[in-house]
Each structure stands twice: as structure tokens, then as C-alpha cells.
Coordinates of C-alpha atoms and ligand atoms in Angstrom, one line a residue:
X20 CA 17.8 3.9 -22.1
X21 CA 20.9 3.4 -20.2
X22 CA 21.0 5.6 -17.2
X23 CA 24.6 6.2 -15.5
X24 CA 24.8 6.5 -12.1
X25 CA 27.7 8.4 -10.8
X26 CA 29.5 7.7 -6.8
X27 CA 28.9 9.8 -4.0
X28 CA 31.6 11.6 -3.8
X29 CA 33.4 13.1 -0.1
X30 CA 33.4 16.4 -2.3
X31 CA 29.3 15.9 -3.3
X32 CA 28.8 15.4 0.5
X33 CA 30.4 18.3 1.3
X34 CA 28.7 20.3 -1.0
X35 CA 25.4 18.8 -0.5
X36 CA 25.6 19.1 3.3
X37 CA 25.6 22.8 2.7
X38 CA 22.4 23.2 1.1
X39 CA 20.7 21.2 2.3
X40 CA 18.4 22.9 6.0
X41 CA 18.0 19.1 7.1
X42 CA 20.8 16.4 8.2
X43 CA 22.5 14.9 5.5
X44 CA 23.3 11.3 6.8
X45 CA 26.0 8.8 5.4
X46 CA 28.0 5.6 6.5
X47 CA 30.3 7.5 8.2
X48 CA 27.7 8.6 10.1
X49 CA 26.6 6.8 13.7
X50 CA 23.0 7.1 12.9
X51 CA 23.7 5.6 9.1
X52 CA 22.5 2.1 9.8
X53 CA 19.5 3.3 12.1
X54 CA 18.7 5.9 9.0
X55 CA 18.9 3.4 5.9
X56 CA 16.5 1.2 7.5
X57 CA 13.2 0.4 5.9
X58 CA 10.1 -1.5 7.5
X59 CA 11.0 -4.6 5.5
X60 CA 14.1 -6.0 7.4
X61 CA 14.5 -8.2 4.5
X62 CA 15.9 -5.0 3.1
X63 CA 19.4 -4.7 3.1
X64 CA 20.5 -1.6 0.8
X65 CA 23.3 1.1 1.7
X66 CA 22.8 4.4 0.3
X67 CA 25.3 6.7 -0.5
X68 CA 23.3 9.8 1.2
X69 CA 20.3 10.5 3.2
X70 CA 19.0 13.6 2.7
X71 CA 16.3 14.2 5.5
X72 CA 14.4 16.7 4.3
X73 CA 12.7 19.2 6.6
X74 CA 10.3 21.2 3.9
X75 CA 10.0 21.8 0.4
X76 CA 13.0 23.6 -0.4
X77 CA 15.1 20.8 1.0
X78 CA 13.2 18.5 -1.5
X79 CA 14.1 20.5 -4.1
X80 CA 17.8 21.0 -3.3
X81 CA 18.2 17.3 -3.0
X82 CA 16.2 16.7 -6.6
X83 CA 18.5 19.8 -8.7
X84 CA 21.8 18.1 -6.7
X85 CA 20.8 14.3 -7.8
X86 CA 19.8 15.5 -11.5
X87 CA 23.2 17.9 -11.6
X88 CA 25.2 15.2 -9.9
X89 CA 24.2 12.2 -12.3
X90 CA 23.2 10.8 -8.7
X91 CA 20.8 7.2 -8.2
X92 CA 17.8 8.7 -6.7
X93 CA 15.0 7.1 -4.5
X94 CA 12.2 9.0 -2.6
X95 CA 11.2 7.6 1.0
X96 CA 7.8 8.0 1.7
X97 CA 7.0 5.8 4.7
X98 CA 9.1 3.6 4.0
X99 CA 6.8 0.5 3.9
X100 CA 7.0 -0.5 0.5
X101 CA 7.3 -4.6 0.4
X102 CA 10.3 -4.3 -2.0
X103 CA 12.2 -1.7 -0.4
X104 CA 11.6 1.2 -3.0
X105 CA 12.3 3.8 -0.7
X106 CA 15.9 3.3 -0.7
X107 CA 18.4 2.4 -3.1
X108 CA 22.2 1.3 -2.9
X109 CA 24.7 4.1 -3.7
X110 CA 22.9 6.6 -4.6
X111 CA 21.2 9.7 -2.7
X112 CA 17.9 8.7 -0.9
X113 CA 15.3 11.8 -0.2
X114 CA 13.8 11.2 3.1
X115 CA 10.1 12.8 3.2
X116 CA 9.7 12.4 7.1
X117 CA 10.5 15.7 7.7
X118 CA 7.1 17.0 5.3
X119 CA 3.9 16.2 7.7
X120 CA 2.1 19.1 8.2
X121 CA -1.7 18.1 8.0
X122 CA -4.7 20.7 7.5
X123 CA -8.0 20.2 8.0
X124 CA -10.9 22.1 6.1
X125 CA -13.8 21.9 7.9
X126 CA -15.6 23.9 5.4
X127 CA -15.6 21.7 2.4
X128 CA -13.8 18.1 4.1
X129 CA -10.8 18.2 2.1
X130 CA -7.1 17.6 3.8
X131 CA -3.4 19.2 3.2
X132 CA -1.3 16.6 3.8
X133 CA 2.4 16.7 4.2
X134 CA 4.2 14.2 1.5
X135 CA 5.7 12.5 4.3
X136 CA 3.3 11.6 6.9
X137 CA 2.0 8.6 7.8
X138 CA -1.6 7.5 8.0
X139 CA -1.9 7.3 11.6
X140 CA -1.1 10.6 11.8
X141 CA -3.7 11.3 9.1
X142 CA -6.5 9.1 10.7
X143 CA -5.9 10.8 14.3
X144 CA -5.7 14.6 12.6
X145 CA -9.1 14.0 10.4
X146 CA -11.0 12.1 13.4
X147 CA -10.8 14.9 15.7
X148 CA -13.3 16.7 13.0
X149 CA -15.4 13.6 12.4
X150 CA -13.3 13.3 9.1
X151 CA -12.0 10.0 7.6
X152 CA -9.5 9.9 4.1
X153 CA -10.1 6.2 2.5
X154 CA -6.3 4.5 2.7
X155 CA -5.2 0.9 4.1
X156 CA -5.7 -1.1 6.9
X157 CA -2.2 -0.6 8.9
X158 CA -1.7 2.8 10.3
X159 CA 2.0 3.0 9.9
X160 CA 2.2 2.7 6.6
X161 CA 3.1 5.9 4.3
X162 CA 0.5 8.6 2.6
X163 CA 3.2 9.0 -0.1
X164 CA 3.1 5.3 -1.7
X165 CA 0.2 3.9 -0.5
X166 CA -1.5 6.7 -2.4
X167 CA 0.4 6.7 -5.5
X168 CA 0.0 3.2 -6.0
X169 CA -3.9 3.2 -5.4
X170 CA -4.6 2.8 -1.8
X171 CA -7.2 -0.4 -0.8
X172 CA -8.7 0.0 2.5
X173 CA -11.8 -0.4 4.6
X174 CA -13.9 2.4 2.9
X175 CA -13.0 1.1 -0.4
X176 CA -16.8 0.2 -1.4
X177 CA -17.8 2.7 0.1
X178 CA -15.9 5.6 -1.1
X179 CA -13.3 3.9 -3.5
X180 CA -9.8 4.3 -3.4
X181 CA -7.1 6.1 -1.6
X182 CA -6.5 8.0 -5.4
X183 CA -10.3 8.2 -5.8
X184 CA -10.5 10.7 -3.3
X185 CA -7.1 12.7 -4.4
X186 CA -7.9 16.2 -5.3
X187 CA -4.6 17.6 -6.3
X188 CA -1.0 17.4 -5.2
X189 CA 2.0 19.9 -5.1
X190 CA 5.2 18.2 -6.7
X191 CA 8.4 18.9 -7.6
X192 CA 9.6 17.5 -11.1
X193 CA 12.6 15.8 -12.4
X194 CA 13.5 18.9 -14.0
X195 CA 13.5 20.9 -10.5
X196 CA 10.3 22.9 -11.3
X197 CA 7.5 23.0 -8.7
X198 CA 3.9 22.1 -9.6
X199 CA 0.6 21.8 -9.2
X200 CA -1.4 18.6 -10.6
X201 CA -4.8 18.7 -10.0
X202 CA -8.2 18.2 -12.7
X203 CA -7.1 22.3 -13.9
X204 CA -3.7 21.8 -13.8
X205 CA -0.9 19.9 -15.0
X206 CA -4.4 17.1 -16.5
X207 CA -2.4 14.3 -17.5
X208 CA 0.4 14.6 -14.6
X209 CA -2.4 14.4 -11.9
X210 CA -3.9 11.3 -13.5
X211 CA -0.6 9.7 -13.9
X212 CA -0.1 10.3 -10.0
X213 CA -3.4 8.4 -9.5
X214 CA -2.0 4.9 -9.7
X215 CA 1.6 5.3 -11.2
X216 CA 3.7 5.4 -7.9
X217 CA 6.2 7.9 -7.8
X218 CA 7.8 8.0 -11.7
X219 CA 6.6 11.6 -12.2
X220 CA 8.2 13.6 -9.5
X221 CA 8.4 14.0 -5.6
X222 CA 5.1 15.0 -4.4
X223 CA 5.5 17.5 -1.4
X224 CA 1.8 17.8 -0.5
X225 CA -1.6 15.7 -1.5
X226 CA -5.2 16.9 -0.9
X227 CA -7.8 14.7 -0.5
X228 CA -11.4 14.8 -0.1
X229 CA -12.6 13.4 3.3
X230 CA -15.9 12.1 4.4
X231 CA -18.2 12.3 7.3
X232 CA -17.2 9.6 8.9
X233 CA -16.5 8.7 13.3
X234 CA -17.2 5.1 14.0
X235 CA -17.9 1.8 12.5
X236 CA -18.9 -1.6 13.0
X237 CA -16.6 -4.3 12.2
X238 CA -13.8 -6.3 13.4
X239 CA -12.8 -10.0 13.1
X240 CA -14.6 -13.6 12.8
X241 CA -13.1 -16.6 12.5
X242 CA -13.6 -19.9 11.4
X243 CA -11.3 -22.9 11.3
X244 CA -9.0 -23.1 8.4
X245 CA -10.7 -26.9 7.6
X246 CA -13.8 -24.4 6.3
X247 CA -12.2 -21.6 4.6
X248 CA -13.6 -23.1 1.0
X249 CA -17.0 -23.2 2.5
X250 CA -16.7 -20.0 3.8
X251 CA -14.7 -18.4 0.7
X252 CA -17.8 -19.5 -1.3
X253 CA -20.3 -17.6 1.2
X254 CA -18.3 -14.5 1.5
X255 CA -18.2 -14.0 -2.3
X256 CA -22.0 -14.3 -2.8
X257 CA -22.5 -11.7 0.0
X258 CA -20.2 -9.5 -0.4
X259 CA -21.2 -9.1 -4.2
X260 CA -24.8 -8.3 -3.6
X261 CA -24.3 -6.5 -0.4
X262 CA -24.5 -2.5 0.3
X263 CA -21.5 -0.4 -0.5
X264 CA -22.4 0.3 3.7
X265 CA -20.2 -2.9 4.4
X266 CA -16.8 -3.7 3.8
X267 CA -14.7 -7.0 4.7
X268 CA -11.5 -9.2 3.5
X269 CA -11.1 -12.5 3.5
X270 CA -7.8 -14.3 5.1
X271 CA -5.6 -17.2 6.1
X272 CA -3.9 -16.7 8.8
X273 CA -2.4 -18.3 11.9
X274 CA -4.0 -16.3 15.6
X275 CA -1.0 -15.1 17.6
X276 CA -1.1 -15.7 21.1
X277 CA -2.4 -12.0 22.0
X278 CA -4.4 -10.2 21.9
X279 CA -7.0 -13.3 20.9
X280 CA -8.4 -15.9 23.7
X281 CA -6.1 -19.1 24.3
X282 CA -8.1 -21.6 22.7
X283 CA -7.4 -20.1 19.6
X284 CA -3.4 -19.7 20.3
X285 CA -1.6 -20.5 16.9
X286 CA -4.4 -22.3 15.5
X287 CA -5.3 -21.8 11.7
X288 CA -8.6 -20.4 10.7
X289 CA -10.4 -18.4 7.9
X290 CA -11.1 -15.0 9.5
X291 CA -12.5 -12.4 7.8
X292 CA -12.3 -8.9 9.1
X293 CA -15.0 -6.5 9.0
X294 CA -15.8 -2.8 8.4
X295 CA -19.8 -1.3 8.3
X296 CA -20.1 2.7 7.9
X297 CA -24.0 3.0 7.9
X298 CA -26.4 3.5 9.9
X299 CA -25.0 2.2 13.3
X300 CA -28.4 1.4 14.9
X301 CA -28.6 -0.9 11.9
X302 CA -25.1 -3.1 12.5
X303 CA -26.9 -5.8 14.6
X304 CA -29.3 -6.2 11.6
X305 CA -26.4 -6.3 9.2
X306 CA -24.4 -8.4 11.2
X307 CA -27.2 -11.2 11.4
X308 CA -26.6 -13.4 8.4
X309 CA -22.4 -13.2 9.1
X310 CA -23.0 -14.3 12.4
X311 CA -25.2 -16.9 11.5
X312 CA -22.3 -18.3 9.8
X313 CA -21.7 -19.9 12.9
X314 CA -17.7 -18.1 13.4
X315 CA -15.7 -20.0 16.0
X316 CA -14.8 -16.3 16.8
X317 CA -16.5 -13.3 16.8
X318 CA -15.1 -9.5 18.2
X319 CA -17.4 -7.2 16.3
X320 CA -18.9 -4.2 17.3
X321 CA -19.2 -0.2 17.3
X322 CA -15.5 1.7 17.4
X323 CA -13.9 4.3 16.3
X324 CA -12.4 4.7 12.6
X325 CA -8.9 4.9 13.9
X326 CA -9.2 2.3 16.5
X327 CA -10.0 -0.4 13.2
X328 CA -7.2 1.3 11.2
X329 CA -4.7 0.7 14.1
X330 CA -5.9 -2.9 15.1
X331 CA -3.4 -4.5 13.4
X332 CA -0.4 -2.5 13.6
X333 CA 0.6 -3.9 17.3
X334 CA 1.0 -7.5 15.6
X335 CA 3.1 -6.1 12.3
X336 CA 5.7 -3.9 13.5
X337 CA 9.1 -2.6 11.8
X338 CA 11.6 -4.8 11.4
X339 CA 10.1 -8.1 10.1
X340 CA 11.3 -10.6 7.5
X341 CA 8.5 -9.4 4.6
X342 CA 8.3 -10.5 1.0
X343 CA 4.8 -10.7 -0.6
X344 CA 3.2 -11.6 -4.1
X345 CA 0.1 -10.6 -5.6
X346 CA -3.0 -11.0 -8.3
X347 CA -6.3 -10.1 -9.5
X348 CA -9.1 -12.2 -9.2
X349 CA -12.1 -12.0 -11.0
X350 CA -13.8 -14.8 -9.3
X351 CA -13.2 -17.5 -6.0
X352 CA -14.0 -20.9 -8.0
X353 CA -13.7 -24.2 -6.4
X354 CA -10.4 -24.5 -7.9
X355 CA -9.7 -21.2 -6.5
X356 CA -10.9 -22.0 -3.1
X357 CA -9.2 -25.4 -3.2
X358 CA -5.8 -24.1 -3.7
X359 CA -7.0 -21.6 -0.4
X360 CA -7.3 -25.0 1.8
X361 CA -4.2 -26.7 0.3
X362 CA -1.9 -23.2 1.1
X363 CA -3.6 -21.6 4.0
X364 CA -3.0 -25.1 5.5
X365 CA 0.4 -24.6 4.9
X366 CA 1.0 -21.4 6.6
X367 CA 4.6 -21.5 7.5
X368 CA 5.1 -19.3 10.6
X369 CA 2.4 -17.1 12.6
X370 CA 2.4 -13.9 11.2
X371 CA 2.0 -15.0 7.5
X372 CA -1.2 -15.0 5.6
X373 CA -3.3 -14.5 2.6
X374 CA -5.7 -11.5 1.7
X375 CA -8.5 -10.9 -0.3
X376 CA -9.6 -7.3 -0.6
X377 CA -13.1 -7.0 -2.5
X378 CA -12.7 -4.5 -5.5
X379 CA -16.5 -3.8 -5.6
X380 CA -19.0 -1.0 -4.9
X381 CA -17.7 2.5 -5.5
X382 CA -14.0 1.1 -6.4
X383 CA -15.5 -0.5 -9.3
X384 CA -17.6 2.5 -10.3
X385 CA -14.6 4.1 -11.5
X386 CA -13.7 3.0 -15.3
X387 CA -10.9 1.4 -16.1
X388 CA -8.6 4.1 -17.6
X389 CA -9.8 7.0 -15.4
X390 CA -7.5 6.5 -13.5
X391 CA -3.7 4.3 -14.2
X392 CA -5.5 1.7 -11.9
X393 CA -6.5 -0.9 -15.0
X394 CA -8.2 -3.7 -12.9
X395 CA -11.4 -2.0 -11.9
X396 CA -13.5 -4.7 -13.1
X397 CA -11.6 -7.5 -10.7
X398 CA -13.4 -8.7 -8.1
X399 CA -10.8 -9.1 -5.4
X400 CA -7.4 -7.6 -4.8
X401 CA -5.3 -10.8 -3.5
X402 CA -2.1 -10.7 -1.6
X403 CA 0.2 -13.7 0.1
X404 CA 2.6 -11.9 3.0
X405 CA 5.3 -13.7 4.4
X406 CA 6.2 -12.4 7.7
X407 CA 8.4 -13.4 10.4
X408 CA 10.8 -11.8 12.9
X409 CA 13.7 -14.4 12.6
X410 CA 15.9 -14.3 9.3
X411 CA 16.3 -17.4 9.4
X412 CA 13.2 -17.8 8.1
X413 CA 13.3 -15.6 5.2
X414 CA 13.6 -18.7 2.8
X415 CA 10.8 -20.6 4.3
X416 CA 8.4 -17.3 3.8
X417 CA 9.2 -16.3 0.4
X418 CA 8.8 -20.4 -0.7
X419 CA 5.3 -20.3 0.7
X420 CA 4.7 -17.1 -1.3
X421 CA 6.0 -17.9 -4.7
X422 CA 4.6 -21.0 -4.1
X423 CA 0.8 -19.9 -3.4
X424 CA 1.0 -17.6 -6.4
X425 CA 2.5 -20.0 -8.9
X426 CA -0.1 -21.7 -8.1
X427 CA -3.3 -19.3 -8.2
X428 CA -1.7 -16.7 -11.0
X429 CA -3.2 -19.3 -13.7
X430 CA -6.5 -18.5 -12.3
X431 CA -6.0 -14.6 -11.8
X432 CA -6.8 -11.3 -13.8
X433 CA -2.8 -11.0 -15.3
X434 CA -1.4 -8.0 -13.4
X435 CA -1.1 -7.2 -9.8
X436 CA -1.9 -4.3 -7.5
X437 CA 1.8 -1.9 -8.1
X438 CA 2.0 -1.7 -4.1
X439 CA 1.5 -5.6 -3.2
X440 CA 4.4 -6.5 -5.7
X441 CA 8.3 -6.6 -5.1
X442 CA 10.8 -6.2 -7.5
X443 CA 9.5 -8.4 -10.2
X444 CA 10.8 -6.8 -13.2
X445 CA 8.9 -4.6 -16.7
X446 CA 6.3 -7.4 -17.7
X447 CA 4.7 -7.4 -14.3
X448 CA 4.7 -3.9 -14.2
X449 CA 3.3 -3.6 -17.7
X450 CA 0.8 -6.7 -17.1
X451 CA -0.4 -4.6 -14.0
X452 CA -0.9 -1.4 -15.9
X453 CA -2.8 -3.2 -18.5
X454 CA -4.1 -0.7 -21.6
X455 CA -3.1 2.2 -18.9
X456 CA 0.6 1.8 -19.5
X457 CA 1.1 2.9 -23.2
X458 CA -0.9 6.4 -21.5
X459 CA 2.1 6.3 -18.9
X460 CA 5.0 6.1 -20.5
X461 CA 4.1 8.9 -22.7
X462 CA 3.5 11.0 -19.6
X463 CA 6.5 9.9 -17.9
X464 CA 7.9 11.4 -21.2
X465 CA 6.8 14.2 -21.2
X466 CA 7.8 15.0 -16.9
X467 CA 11.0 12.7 -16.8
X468 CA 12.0 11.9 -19.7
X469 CA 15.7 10.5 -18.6
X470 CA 14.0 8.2 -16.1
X471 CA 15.6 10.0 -13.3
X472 CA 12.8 9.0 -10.9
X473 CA 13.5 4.8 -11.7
X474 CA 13.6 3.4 -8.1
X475 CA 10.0 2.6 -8.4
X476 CA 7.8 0.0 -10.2
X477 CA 9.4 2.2 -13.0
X478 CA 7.4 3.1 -15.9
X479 CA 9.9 3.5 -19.1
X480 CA 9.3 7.1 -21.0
X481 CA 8.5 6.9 -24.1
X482 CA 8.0 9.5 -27.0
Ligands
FAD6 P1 8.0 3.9 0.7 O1 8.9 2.7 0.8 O2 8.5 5.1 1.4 O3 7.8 4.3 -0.8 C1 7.2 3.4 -1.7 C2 7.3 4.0 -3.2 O4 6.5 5.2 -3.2 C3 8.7 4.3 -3.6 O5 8.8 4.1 -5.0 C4 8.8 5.8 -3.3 O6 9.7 6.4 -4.2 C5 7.3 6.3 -3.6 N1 7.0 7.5 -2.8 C6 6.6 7.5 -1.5 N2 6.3 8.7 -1.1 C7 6.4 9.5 -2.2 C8 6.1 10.9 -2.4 N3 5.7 11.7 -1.5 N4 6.3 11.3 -3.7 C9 6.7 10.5 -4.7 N5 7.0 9.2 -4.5 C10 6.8 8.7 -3.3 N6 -1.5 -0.9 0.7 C11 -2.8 -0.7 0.5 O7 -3.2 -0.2 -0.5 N7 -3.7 -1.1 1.5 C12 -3.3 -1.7 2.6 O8 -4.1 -2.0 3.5 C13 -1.9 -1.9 2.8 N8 -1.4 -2.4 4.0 C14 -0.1 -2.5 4.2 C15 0.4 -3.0 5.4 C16 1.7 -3.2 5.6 C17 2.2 -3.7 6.9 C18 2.7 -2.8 4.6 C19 4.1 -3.0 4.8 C20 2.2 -2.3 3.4 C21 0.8 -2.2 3.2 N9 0.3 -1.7 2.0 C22 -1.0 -1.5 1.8 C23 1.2 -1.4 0.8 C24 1.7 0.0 0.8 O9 0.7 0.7 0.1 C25 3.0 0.1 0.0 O10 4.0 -0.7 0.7 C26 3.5 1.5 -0.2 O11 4.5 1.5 -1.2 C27 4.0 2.1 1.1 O12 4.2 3.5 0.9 P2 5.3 4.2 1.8 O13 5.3 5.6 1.5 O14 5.2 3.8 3.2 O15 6.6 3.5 1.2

């Protein structure tokens, strides 16, 4: 299907600026460059509009002027999205950060949350009620696409995924019309939105269901990179046979010089960062057999949810050099764990590393086309980030990437997890939808059937 894509116009602008409660922002405009950026500085787009939206109704003016207009549309979220899906060059770009409104039902745990906040905001909003949603592990990364596209976190064994725990959502269609998906209404829409990013429409508000939940027992142990296949091997046996109660991935990485004691100062280790929800007086008991391990490093012990959702955040902020690829494993074999030695080895500048998030315990519980998220059955979710402040080093990062995955997708599940991927074209997209992607282009069909939401990992409609 061909889409055209018509200019912004002086004359669209004009019009659009009067609709339109919010600031309409374009490269005329002082705050243009500030506006179009995204978290990835790696990201270099120029919209032709940004249409920060302030509620619904702006939302919906911007969707009816894009569709009217023949206008490229992307919807920003929180903007984290690895390949910069939240923006797009020349065409109108529907800013969300204007939507967080976030209510809390004590009564039966669920949350109202605004289609452009956060998750910090989330975290420190359900917390105060002893609350906790299931998402990620940075804080500053967006509800909108993290959810969309699954949403991997610390209570993932424990409570399953970010979409697991999705009750409904408010959205406003290609078409202009405003919605409801939830298991009553709009069936197939709400489970298209539990997995299939944002191809079926702008959602304006998500509920979720929350859990009892105020501190854990977790945070990191290391050990030196020379025994990560050693220690690979371990984690994999424990973590498979171990209570849904306990949570941990596995990395490469290089220790920054704070907040971590000198010795350790740009060294590479192993480190595997932990996350325990059950019984607290337990955790020591729990703990015993990791820390017998012998770590080189150990900083676990009893915090509060947010304060583990937020530990990372201070050493990944906005503006870094990002690119990152991504697999499904279904098991860590010596060949596995060997190419871990040979690559983590290799690290090439201190913020980049590998990931591997278990996919086990109530995340696997779900089957395999409940919901558009095909790889229930993988064992591990596995992600290589390149990071680095300096562009310079942009090259260097995205080698060390493309190079670790060339080298481990022979051993992986096919696909990928939608969110961990950049822009790597329709067979990736289809490989990581897997028998769930025939289900979603019909959908996307029948909700957008000129592809009008496309700046995504775009699923193609199909009759
Ligand atoms: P955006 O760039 O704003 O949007 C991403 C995509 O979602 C776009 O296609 C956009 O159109 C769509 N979208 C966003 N909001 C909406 C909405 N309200 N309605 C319709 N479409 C929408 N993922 C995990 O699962 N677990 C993690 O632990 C995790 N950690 C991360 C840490 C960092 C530092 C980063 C950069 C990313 C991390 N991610 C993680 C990946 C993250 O889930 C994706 O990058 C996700 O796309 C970010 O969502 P966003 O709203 O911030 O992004």
C-alpha cells in the first residue's frame, strides 16, 4: 500500500495552530530543536509540526487534521523508544506529555493513567497507596510504549507483564472516533493493544491492575567478567526452579566510577541485579545460595519499589548515543555463554552492556496468542545496548551490537521483543510476532485500514 505523505504547509500551520488548546511547535520556532528531541540523541529527525497536546480533545484535533491533511503521523509517548518512533521527519508529531493525569482506586487496585506519563510518575503515584503496576526497570521511560510493546520488568515472574496487567484503555482511532478497548469492548482492539505498539490508534488513557506491593529485596552482585559463563550457567538453573517471589537479570557491563566503590572503577564483571517481593523476613534465607556464589560485589537488601525502579536512571540519562539489538533465548548453552565471554569482554565504552531478562513464572503462564506477545515460551528476553555520551562513538557502539547479535541470533528463538528493536524492517517485525501477526494485520484492518498510524514497528493491514 503506498501511503502519500503531503508537506506542512505555512497555511496547515496556521490552521492547525487554531485548533489546537496546546502549543503547536515548528522550525521556526525557538523551542523547535529542544521539542523534536527524543531520549536517543542518535536521533536526528525534523518534524514538520509538534502538536503538544494538553488533553483529549487536542489528541483528537491533531488525529482528524493529520488524516484530513494526508499528514505523516507519529505519536510521542515518552519518547524512549531505541529507534526514535516517537518522531518522524516532515510530518506532524502528537506529543502525549501534556496527558498524565494518574488515579488511584484504592478500592479494587486498579490505575487511570494519563497516555503520556511516565513511569516514575506512576511508580511514585501508586507507592503512596502501597500499590505497584509491573513495567521496566528505568523510570523515565514512557507508559505509552513500554506498554504497548509488552513491558519486562522486575515483577515480571511475579505478576507477568506490563500488558498482563492492562485492564482497558481509552483510544482515539484512525478514523477520529473515540473508544473504549477493554475484555467487553472493542475484544480484538484491546488484545491487539497488548503487544502491538501503537498501530491501532492513540491511546489517551490505560488502566491497569496493581498489586499490593511497598518494598523489596534486591539490588546488584557482581562478579568479574573472566566468570560470567560460570555464572551464566548457575543463574539459569536457579532462576528456572526458583519461586515466582524472586526476580533477577543477568548482564555485562563495565561499573562506572559512581555510585560503586573504586576498586571496581571501569572494570568488567557479570552482575546480576536482583528483585524479591515475598516475605521480607525471608530475603536473608533467599539470598543465601546467591551469595554463596562468592559475588566480588554485593549491595542487596530491603528498599522501596520505586527506589529499585529508579536505581538506574541517574547512570542512563537523556541524550546518549543509543542503538540496541535484540533476541529470544530459549536456553544459555556453553556456546551461548561462550559467545557472553568473548563479547562482554569486548565492551566498548562504560555504559554499554548486555541483558538477559528471564521470561519465566507468571510471564510464561500466559499462552502464546493471548496476547500479540508470541514468545511466551522463551526463556530469556536478551538485549545488547550501546551507550555513550560522545557521538563520536556512535560507530564503535552500534559495531559491538550488530556484532554480538550476528553472532548469538543463530542460537536464538527468531524474533525479538518489538520494544528492544530499531528500525529493522517487516521480517523482523513479522519474525517477532510469530503466528500472532496474521491475527494483527487483520485487526489493524479493520481500525486503520490506510496504515495511517505507520511510524511504529508497523503492522501492514490486511483484509
Ligand atoms: P516513544 O518513543 O514515545 O514511543 C514508542 C512507540 O510507542 C512509538 O511507536 C509511539 O508511537 C508509540 N506510543 C507511545 N505512546 C503511545 C500512546 N499513548 N498511544 C499510542 N502509541 C503510543 N522496555 C521494557 O519492557 N523494559 C525495560 O526495562 C525497559 N527499559 C528501558 C530503558 C531505557 C533507558 C530505554 C531507552 C528503553 C527501555 N525499554 C524497556 C524499552 C521501552 O519499552 C521502549 O523504548 C518504548 O518504546 C518506550 O516507550 P515511550 O512511550 O517512552 O516511547
Amino acid at each position: 500500500m503506498k501511503n502519500l505523505q503531503q508537506p506542512i504547509t505555512e497555511e496547515i500551520i496556521k490552521s492547525l495552530r487554531k485548533q489546537l488548546k496546546g502549543a503547536l511547535i515548528t522550525p521556526n520556532d525557538t523551542l523547535y530543536d529542544e521539542t523534536r528531541k527524543v531520549y536517543n540523541a542518535m536521533i536526528d529527525k525534523h518534524p514538520g509540526a509538534i502538536a503538544m497536546c494538553t488533553d483529549v480533545n487536542d489528541v483528537k484535533v491533531a488525529v482528524d487534521f493529520g488524516r484530513n491533511n494526508n499528514l505523516l503521523v507519529a505519536i510521542r509517548g515518552g519518547g524512549h523508544n531505541g529507534g526514535g518512533l516517537g518522531l518522524c521527519d516532515g510530518g506532524l508529531v502528537i506529543d502525549l506529555s501534556g496527558l498524565k493525569s494518574i488515579t488511584v482506586n484504592t478500592d479494587n487496585s486498579t490505575v487511570k493513567v494519563g497516555g503520556g506519563c511516565i513511569w516514575n510518575e506512576v511508580d511514585t503515584a501508586t507507592h503512596e497507596y502501597g500499590l505497584a503496576i509491573p513495567s521496566g526497570m528505568v523510570s523515565s521511560t514512557g507508559v505509552g510504549g513500554l506498554t504497548l510493546g509488552g513491558g519486562v520488568g522486575y515483577l515480571a515472574r511475579k505478576y507477568g507483564l506490563t500488558i498482563d496487567n492492562l485492564l482497558g484503555a481509552e483510544m482515539i482511532l484512525a478514523d477520529g472516533s473515540i473508544v473504549s478497548a477493554n475484555q467487553n469492548e472493542n475484544v480484538d482492539l484491546f488484545w491487539a493493544i497488548g503487544g502491538g505498539g501503537g498501530n491501532f490508534g492513540v491511546v489517551t488513557e490505560f488502566t491497569f491492575q496493581a498489586h499490593n506491593l511497598n518494598t523489596v529485596y534486591g539490588g546488584p552482585t557482581l562478579w568479574p567478567i573472566e566468570q560470567v559463563e560460570e555464572i551464566m550457567e548457575w543463574f539459569d538453573g536457579f532462576i528456572r526452579t526458583a519461586s515466582d517471589d524472586i526476580n533477577g537479570f543477568i548482564a555485562t557491563m563495565i561499573i562506572p566510577e559512581s555510585p560503586f566503590p573504586e576498586h571496581l572503577h571501569n572494570k568488567k564483571f557479570c552482575g546480576i541485579v536482583w528483585c524479591y517481593v515475598g516475605d521480607m523476613t525471608k530475603a536473608k534465607e533467599v539470598f543465601a545460595p546467591i551469595l554463596a556464589k562468592k559475588p566480588i560485589f554485593a549491595h542487596v537488601g530491603e528498599l522501596p519499589y520505586p527506589a529499585i525502579q529508579t536505581m538506574f536512571d541517574g547512570l542512563l540519562p537523556t541524550g546518549m548515543q543509543w542503538y540496541w539489538r535484540a533476541d529470544f533465548f530459549n536456553s544459555l548453552n556453553a556456546d551461548i555463554r561462550a559467545q557472553h565471554l568473548k563479547f562482554g569482554s569486548a565492551i566498548p565504552t562504560p555504559l554499554s552492556q548486555m541483558h538477559l531478562y528471564p521470561i519465566t513464572g507468571a510471564a510464561s503462564r500466559v499462552g502464546a496468542t493471548d496476547t500479540p506477545w508470541a514468545y511466551r515460551d522463551a526463556e530469556y528476553c536478551g538485549v545488547y545496548v550501546g551507550v555513550d555520551p560522545d557521538p563520536k562513538n556512535a560507530d564503535k557502539i552500534t559495531k559491538w551490537c550488530k556484532d554480538y547479535y550476528n553472532a548469538l541470533h543463530p542460537y536464538s528463538a527468531g524474533g525479538a521483543y518489538s520494544n528492544f528493536m530499531m528500525d529493522e524492517g517487516q521480517e523482523r517485525v513479522k519474525a517477532s510476532y510469530k503466528q500472532n501477526y496474521e491475527r494483527l494485520t487483520q485487526i489493524k484492518h479493520q481500525y486503520d485500514p490506510t496504515n495511517f498510524f505507520r511510524v511504529n514497528q508497523n503492522i501492514i493491514p490486511k483484509l
